[in-house]
CSV table of C-alpha atoms in Angstrom, one decimal:
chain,number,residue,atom,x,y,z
A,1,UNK,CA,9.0,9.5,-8.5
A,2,UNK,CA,11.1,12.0,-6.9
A,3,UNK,CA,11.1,15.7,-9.0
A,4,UNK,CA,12.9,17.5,-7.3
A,5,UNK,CA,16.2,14.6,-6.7
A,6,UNK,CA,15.4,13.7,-10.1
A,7,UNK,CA,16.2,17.7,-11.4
A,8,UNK,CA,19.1,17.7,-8.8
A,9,UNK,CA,20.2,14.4,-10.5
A,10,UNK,CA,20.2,15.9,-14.2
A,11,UNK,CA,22.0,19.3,-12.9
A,12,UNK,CA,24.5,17.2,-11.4
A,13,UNK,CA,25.3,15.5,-14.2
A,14,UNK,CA,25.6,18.3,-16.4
A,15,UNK,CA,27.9,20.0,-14.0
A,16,UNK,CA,30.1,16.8,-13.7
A,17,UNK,CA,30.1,16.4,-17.3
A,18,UNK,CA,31.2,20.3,-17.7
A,19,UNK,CA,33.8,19.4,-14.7
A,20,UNK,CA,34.9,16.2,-16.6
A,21,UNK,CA,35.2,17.4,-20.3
A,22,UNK,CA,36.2,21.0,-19.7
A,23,UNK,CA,38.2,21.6,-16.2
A,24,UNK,CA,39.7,24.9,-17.0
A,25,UNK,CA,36.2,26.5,-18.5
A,26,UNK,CA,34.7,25.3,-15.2
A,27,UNK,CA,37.4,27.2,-13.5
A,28,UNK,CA,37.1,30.3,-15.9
A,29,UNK,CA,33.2,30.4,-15.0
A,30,UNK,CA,33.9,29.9,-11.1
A,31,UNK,CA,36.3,33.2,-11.3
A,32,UNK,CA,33.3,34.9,-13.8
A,33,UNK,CA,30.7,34.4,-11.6
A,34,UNK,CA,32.9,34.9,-8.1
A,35,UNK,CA,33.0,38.7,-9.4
A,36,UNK,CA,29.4,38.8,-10.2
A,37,UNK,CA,27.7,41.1,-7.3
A,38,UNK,CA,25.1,38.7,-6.1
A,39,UNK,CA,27.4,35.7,-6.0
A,40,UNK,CA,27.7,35.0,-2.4
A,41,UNK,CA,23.6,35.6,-1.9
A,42,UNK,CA,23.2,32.9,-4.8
A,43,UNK,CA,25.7,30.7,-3.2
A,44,UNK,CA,23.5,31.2,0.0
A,45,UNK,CA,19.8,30.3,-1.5
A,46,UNK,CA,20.8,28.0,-3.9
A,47,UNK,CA,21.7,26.1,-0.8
A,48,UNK,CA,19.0,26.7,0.7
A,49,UNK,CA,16.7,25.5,-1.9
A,50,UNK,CA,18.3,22.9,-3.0
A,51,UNK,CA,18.9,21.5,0.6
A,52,UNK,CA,15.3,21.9,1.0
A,53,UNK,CA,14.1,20.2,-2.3
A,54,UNK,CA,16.3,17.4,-1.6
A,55,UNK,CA,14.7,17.0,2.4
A,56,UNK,CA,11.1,16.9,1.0
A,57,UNK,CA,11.6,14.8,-1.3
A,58,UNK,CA,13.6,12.3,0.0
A,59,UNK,CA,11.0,9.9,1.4
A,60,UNK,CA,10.4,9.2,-2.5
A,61,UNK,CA,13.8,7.9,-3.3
A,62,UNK,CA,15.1,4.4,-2.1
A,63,UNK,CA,17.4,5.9,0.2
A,64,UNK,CA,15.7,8.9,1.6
A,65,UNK,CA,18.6,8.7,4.8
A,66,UNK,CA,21.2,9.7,1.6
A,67,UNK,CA,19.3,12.6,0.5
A,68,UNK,CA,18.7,13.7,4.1
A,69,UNK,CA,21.8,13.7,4.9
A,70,UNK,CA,23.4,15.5,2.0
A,71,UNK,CA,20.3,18.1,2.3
A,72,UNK,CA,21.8,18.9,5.8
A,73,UNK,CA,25.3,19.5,4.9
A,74,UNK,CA,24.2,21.7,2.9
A,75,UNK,CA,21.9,23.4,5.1
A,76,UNK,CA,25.2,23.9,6.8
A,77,UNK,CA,27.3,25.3,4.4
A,78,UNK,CA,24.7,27.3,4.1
A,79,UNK,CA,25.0,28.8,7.4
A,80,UNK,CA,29.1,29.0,7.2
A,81,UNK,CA,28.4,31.4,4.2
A,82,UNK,CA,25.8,33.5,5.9
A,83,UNK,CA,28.7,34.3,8.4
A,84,UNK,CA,31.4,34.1,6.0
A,85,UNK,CA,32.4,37.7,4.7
A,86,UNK,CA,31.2,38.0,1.0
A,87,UNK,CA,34.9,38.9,0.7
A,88,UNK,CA,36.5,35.7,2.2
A,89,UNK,CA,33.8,33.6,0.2
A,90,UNK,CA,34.9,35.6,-3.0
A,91,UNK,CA,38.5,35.1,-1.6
A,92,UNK,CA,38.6,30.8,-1.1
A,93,UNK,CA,36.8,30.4,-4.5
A,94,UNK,CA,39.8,32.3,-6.4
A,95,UNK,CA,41.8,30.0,-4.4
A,96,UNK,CA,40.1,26.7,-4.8
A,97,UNK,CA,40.2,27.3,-8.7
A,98,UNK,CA,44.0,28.0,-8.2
A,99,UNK,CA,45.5,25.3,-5.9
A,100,UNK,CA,42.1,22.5,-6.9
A,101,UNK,CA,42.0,22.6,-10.6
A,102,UNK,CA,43.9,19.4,-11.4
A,103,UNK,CA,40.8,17.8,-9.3
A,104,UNK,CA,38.2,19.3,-11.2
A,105,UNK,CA,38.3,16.5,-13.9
A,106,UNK,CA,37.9,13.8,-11.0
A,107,UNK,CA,35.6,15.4,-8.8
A,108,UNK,CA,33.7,16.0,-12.7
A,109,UNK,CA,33.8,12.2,-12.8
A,110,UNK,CA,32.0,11.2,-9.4
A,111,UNK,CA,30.0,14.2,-9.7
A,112,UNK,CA,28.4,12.2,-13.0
A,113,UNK,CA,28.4,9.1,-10.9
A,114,UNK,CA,26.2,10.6,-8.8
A,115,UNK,CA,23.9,11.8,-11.0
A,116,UNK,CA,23.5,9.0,-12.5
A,117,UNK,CA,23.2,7.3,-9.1
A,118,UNK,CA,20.5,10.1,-7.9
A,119,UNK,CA,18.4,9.5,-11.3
A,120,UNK,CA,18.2,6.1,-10.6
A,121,UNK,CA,17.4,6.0,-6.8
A,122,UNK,CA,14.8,8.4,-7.5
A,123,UNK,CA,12.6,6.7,-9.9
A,124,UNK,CA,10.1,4.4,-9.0
């Protein structure tokens, strides 16, 4: 069994359900947490980790190439951010809750999808 997919799996769905059921309060903690001091560092590691997590575990799923692969994008949003100004990072997530909110409720939707998805790929 893969922990660490299988955690990223049930986060995942929790966000997508949040995403799905409640667009505008996902928005409203996006802007909360944008103005938070520590947000773009967070942004940063939880890439980081999470990318990481997802790499060594991957040989336990049934398609490790999936979580590889996703575990390298964000290995490389990762980097974009460490070069991105904490003030432009700050500045495109006020925007992407502004001009992106109607997509919040579909991206909720695959975001549960793949949860689900995850969860199952990564049990034995």
């Amino acid at each position: 069994m893969a922990i660490f997919i299988s955690v990223w799996g049930v986060i995942t769905c929790g966000v997508g359900l949040f995403m799905l059921l409640k667009p505008q309060g996902f928005a409203d903690a996006i802007v909360l947490f944008s103005r938070q001091d520590y947000f773009h560092y967070v942004e940063i590691i939880s890439r980081l980790v999470i990318g990481a997590a997802l790499l060594l575990d991957a040989r336990n799923t049934l398609y490790p190439l999936v979580f590889e692969v996703i575990a390298k994008i964000l290995f490389i949003v990762a980097i974009i951010l460490v070069f991105m100004t904490e003030k432009h990072h700050k500045t495109f997530a006020l925007w992407a809750v502004k001009h992106c909110l109607s997509w919040f409720r579909p991206a909720g939707f695959c975001a549960l999808i793949l949860g689900l998805w995850t969860l199952y790929v990564s049990i034995d």
